[in-house]
Amino acid sequence: MLKKIVFATNNAHKLDELRQIMGHSYQVLSLADINCHDDIPETESTIEGNARIKAEYVKQHYGYDCFSDDTGLEIDALGGEPGVMSARYGGVAHDSERNIDKVLRLMDGIPMERRTAHFRTVICLIQDGQEHTFEGRVEGHILTERHGTGGFGYDSIFRPLEADGSTFAQMTPEQKNAISHRGRAVAALVAYLQDK
Ligand code: ITT
């Protein structure tokens, strides 16, 4: 039987991605699966801090070993923004269209060579009373308009360096997972869990 682990997220896209990557070795439970419908606070000022408080919240209130991730898109020309504000950059939480509109507006006129950015994911695992963190990054450019309809969040304006010119939103989930920030952080998590 597969081992169970809770992924402390409310984001169905992320859960799907994680199950694709980890599904062979773990049964990944969602917050809904453990009857957690709380609005878990994400009040820290860093990606690392937010990953940690989500995992600690689930452990403390529900008793499960779990992991959580926090991801930010860090754009060099915007001084690292949206960063920890990625989910609500446009003013409304989880409204990707507004978030993208704001980025494109702020970057209007900036030439491609200065449109460098990366996604960064930090995963915090709490297991057997110990905390571990894992990080993954992918470098790329912010395009001047949307391309593609797959993925979620900022995928349609992010073109990773390691691709053939496609944005994340133009890739299959497998192609994205192979090079993505979350794919890499999860690979480090899985390697750790399998080594145990
Ligand atoms: P949880 O906190 O419930 O896990 P979330 O949507 O807030 O879900 P994150 O804090 O990890 O997710 O990410 C913040 C935002 O960054 C997210 O809402 C998206 O807009 C964006 N984002 C995260 N991962 C992304 C990805 O793989 N591709 C594109 N955008 C992404």
Tab-separated table of C-alpha atoms and ligand atoms in Angstrom:
chain	number	residue	atom	x	y	z
A	1	MET	CA	0.000	0.000	0.000
A	2	LEU	CA	1.181	3.532	-0.756
A	3	LYS	CA	2.351	5.672	2.137
A	4	LYS	CA	0.183	8.691	2.914
A	5	ILE	CA	1.353	12.265	3.117
A	6	VAL	CA	-0.604	15.524	3.352
A	7	PHE	CA	0.118	18.348	0.918
A	8	ALA	CA	-1.003	21.536	2.689
A	9	THR	CA	-2.442	23.428	-0.257
A	10	ASN	CA	-5.794	24.739	-1.441
A	11	ASN	CA	-4.574	25.065	-4.997
A	12	ALA	CA	-6.054	22.249	-7.097
A	13	HIS	CA	-3.570	22.811	-9.940
A	14	LYS	CA	-0.627	22.355	-7.602
A	15	LEU	CA	-2.189	19.240	-6.104
A	16	ASP	CA	-2.645	17.758	-9.599
A	17	GLU	CA	0.974	18.547	-10.462
A	18	LEU	CA	2.212	16.956	-7.238
A	19	ARG	CA	0.161	13.810	-7.739
A	20	GLN	CA	1.627	13.482	-11.240
A	21	ILE	CA	5.144	13.723	-9.838
A	22	MET	CA	4.762	11.760	-6.577
A	23	GLY	CA	1.760	9.564	-7.267
A	24	HIS	CA	3.784	6.393	-7.756
A	25	SER	CA	5.418	6.463	-4.362
A	26	TYR	CA	2.908	8.283	-2.116
A	27	GLN	CA	-0.804	8.787	-1.713
A	28	VAL	CA	-0.881	12.572	-1.574
A	29	LEU	CA	-3.797	13.792	0.573
A	30	SER	CA	-5.219	17.280	0.176
A	31	LEU	CA	-6.448	19.560	2.958
A	32	ALA	CA	-10.014	18.645	1.974
A	33	ASP	CA	-9.123	14.944	2.337
A	34	ILE	CA	-8.251	15.546	6.013
A	35	ASN	CA	-11.292	17.801	6.509
A	36	CYS	CA	-9.260	20.958	6.881
A	37	HIS	CA	-11.187	23.882	5.435
A	38	ASP	CA	-9.385	26.586	7.397
A	39	ASP	CA	-7.987	29.712	5.862
A	40	ILE	CA	-4.368	28.929	6.777
A	41	PRO	CA	-2.430	32.127	7.448
A	42	GLU	CA	0.311	33.112	5.006
A	43	THR	CA	1.500	36.150	6.886
A	44	GLU	CA	5.273	35.823	6.666
A	45	SER	CA	7.356	38.172	4.562
A	46	THR	CA	9.411	35.467	2.857
A	47	ILE	CA	8.645	32.457	0.681
A	48	GLU	CA	10.498	30.235	3.189
A	49	GLY	CA	8.481	31.610	6.113
A	50	ASN	CA	5.139	31.054	4.404
A	51	ALA	CA	6.024	27.479	3.464
A	52	ARG	CA	6.946	26.811	7.089
A	53	ILE	CA	3.846	28.287	8.749
A	54	LYS	CA	1.490	26.352	6.473
A	55	ALA	CA	3.154	23.023	7.305
A	56	GLU	CA	3.372	23.883	11.018
A	57	TYR	CA	-0.312	24.840	11.074
A	58	VAL	CA	-1.413	21.468	9.696
A	59	LYS	CA	0.882	19.547	12.034
A	60	GLN	CA	-0.236	21.553	15.056
A	61	HIS	CA	-4.003	21.531	14.373
A	62	TYR	CA	-4.484	18.212	12.566
A	63	GLY	CA	-1.544	16.120	13.721
A	64	TYR	CA	-0.471	14.931	10.284
A	65	ASP	CA	3.045	14.794	8.943
A	66	CYS	CA	2.847	16.986	5.914
A	67	PHE	CA	4.583	19.264	3.510
A	68	SER	CA	3.648	22.592	2.047
A	69	ASP	CA	5.131	24.699	-0.662
A	70	ASP	CA	5.269	28.357	-1.320
A	71	THR	CA	6.224	29.729	-4.678
A	72	GLY	CA	7.058	33.169	-5.922
A	73	LEU	CA	7.821	34.662	-9.292
A	74	GLU	CA	10.843	36.950	-8.804
A	75	ILE	CA	11.319	39.453	-11.638
A	76	ASP	CA	14.684	41.229	-11.717
A	77	ALA	CA	13.413	44.458	-13.319
A	78	LEU	CA	10.765	44.728	-10.566
A	79	GLY	CA	13.287	44.319	-7.742
A	80	GLY	CA	12.226	40.707	-7.093
A	81	GLU	CA	8.476	41.372	-7.122
A	82	PRO	CA	5.870	39.919	-7.112
A	83	GLY	CA	7.810	37.416	-4.940
A	84	VAL	CA	5.958	36.616	-1.757
A	85	MET	CA	2.989	38.640	-3.107
A	86	SER	CA	2.620	36.485	-6.231
A	87	ALA	CA	-0.881	35.210	-5.442
A	88	ARG	CA	-2.339	38.670	-4.854
A	89	TYR	CA	-0.132	41.055	-6.851
A	90	GLY	CA	-3.020	42.523	-8.833
A	91	GLY	CA	-4.945	43.329	-5.656
A	92	VAL	CA	-7.323	40.348	-5.590
A	93	ALA	CA	-6.129	37.014	-4.196
A	94	HIS	CA	-5.747	34.253	-6.785
A	95	ASP	CA	-6.896	36.384	-9.714
A	96	SER	CA	-4.231	35.387	-12.229
A	97	GLU	CA	-5.511	37.644	-14.993
A	98	ARG	CA	-5.162	40.730	-12.813
A	99	ASN	CA	-1.769	39.576	-11.564
A	100	ILE	CA	-0.509	39.183	-15.131
A	101	ASP	CA	-2.039	42.502	-16.224
A	102	LYS	CA	-0.155	44.295	-13.469
A	103	VAL	CA	3.173	42.666	-14.347
A	104	LEU	CA	2.754	43.479	-18.043
A	105	ARG	CA	1.780	47.082	-17.240
A	106	LEU	CA	4.764	47.633	-14.927
A	107	MET	CA	7.133	46.091	-17.483
A	108	ASP	CA	5.792	47.966	-20.484
A	109	GLY	CA	8.711	49.087	-22.689
A	110	ILE	CA	11.388	47.018	-20.921
A	111	PRO	CA	13.478	45.204	-23.578
A	112	MET	CA	13.720	41.395	-23.578
A	113	GLU	CA	17.296	41.260	-22.271
A	114	ARG	CA	16.128	42.988	-19.071
A	115	ARG	CA	12.978	40.866	-18.637
A	116	THR	CA	14.805	38.108	-16.728
A	117	ALA	CA	12.962	36.317	-13.913
A	118	HIS	CA	12.778	33.063	-12.042
A	119	PHE	CA	10.205	31.013	-10.222
A	120	ARG	CA	11.340	29.802	-6.832
A	121	THR	CA	9.608	27.109	-4.797
A	122	VAL	CA	10.394	26.278	-1.199
A	123	ILE	CA	8.941	23.095	0.268
A	124	CYS	CA	8.804	22.608	4.014
A	125	LEU	CA	8.414	19.019	5.217
A	126	ILE	CA	7.470	18.162	8.774
A	127	GLN	CA	8.018	14.512	9.489
A	128	ASP	CA	8.638	12.667	12.737
A	129	GLY	CA	8.980	15.966	14.583
A	130	GLN	CA	11.675	17.321	12.271
A	131	GLU	CA	11.571	20.089	9.714
A	132	HIS	CA	13.355	19.994	6.364
A	133	THR	CA	13.328	22.442	3.466
A	134	PHE	CA	13.870	21.854	-0.240
A	135	GLU	CA	14.203	24.459	-2.971
A	136	GLY	CA	13.750	24.499	-6.739
A	137	ARG	CA	14.264	27.276	-9.302
A	138	VAL	CA	13.798	27.853	-12.976
A	139	GLU	CA	15.215	30.829	-14.869
A	140	GLY	CA	13.496	32.512	-17.797
A	141	HIS	CA	12.013	35.664	-19.324
A	142	ILE	CA	8.741	37.522	-18.949
A	143	LEU	CA	7.118	37.950	-22.373
A	144	THR	CA	5.220	41.075	-23.430
A	145	GLU	CA	1.943	39.199	-23.914
A	146	ARG	CA	0.271	35.899	-23.026
A	147	HIS	CA	1.079	32.734	-24.980
A	148	GLY	CA	-0.730	29.425	-24.401
A	149	THR	CA	-3.647	28.306	-22.308
A	150	GLY	CA	-2.273	25.457	-20.161
A	151	GLY	CA	-0.896	25.664	-16.641
A	152	PHE	CA	-1.999	28.373	-14.220
A	153	GLY	CA	-0.847	31.569	-12.521
A	154	TYR	CA	1.860	33.365	-14.503
A	155	ASP	CA	2.582	30.415	-16.824
A	156	SER	CA	1.396	32.168	-19.997
A	157	ILE	CA	3.962	34.990	-19.702
A	158	PHE	CA	6.958	32.952	-18.449
A	159	ARG	CA	9.338	31.444	-21.009
A	160	PRO	CA	11.941	29.199	-19.341
A	161	LEU	CA	15.487	29.329	-20.726
A	162	GLU	CA	15.614	25.549	-21.033
A	163	ALA	CA	12.646	25.292	-23.412
A	164	ASP	CA	12.354	25.682	-27.176
A	165	GLY	CA	10.750	29.105	-26.923
A	166	SER	CA	7.466	27.910	-25.400
A	167	THR	CA	5.956	29.383	-22.285
A	168	PHE	CA	4.997	27.055	-19.443
A	169	ALA	CA	1.388	27.487	-20.609
A	170	GLN	CA	2.309	25.988	-24.011
A	171	MET	CA	3.855	22.851	-22.502
A	172	THR	CA	2.318	19.575	-21.437
A	173	PRO	CA	2.263	19.031	-17.659
A	174	GLU	CA	5.084	16.491	-18.088
A	175	GLN	CA	7.263	18.990	-19.970
A	176	LYS	CA	6.646	21.661	-17.345
A	177	ASN	CA	7.259	19.338	-14.395
A	178	ALA	CA	10.565	18.172	-15.872
A	179	ILE	CA	12.151	21.626	-15.589
A	180	SER	CA	9.924	23.612	-13.265
A	181	HIS	CA	10.695	25.162	-9.879
A	182	ARG	CA	8.094	22.923	-8.224
A	183	GLY	CA	9.219	19.841	-10.165
A	184	ARG	CA	12.776	20.392	-8.931
A	185	ALA	CA	11.826	21.085	-5.332
A	186	VAL	CA	9.589	18.020	-5.333
A	187	ALA	CA	12.361	15.894	-6.872
A	188	ALA	CA	14.571	16.895	-3.934
A	189	LEU	CA	11.736	16.074	-1.503
A	190	VAL	CA	11.098	12.687	-3.122
A	191	ALA	CA	14.808	11.822	-3.183
A	192	TYR	CA	14.944	12.600	0.525
A	193	LEU	CA	11.816	10.569	1.352
A	194	GLN	CA	13.001	7.593	-0.679
A	195	ASP	CA	16.396	7.602	0.976
A	196	LYS	CA	14.899	7.327	4.426
B	1	ITT	P1	-1.496	27.558	-1.582
B	1	ITT	O1	-0.885	28.650	-0.766
B	1	ITT	O2	-2.878	27.162	-1.137
B	1	ITT	O3	-0.608	26.368	-1.714
B	1	ITT	P2	-1.257	29.460	-3.792
B	1	ITT	O4	-2.098	29.610	-5.027
B	1	ITT	O5	-1.237	30.601	-2.821
B	1	ITT	O6	-1.683	28.079	-3.110
B	1	ITT	P3	1.645	29.710	-3.939
B	1	ITT	O7	1.573	30.536	-2.704
B	1	ITT	O8	2.619	28.602	-3.984
B	1	ITT	O9	0.190	29.122	-4.304
B	1	ITT	O10	1.965	30.582	-5.198
B	1	ITT	C1	1.624	31.930	-5.222
B	1	ITT	C2	1.200	32.317	-6.608
B	1	ITT	O11	2.324	32.175	-7.503
B	1	ITT	C3	0.099	31.466	-7.229
B	1	ITT	O12	-1.180	31.897	-6.835
B	1	ITT	C4	0.350	31.685	-8.708
B	1	ITT	O13	-0.184	32.924	-9.134
B	1	ITT	C5	1.862	31.779	-8.764
B	1	ITT	N1	2.439	30.461	-9.089
B	1	ITT	C6	2.826	29.489	-8.220
B	1	ITT	N2	3.283	28.420	-8.889
B	1	ITT	C7	3.186	28.721	-10.214
B	1	ITT	C8	3.472	28.021	-11.406
B	1	ITT	O14	3.956	26.786	-11.390
B	1	ITT	N3	3.231	28.624	-12.561
B	1	ITT	C9	2.735	29.867	-12.606
B	1	ITT	N4	2.413	30.589	-11.541
B	1	ITT	C10	2.635	30.020	-10.338
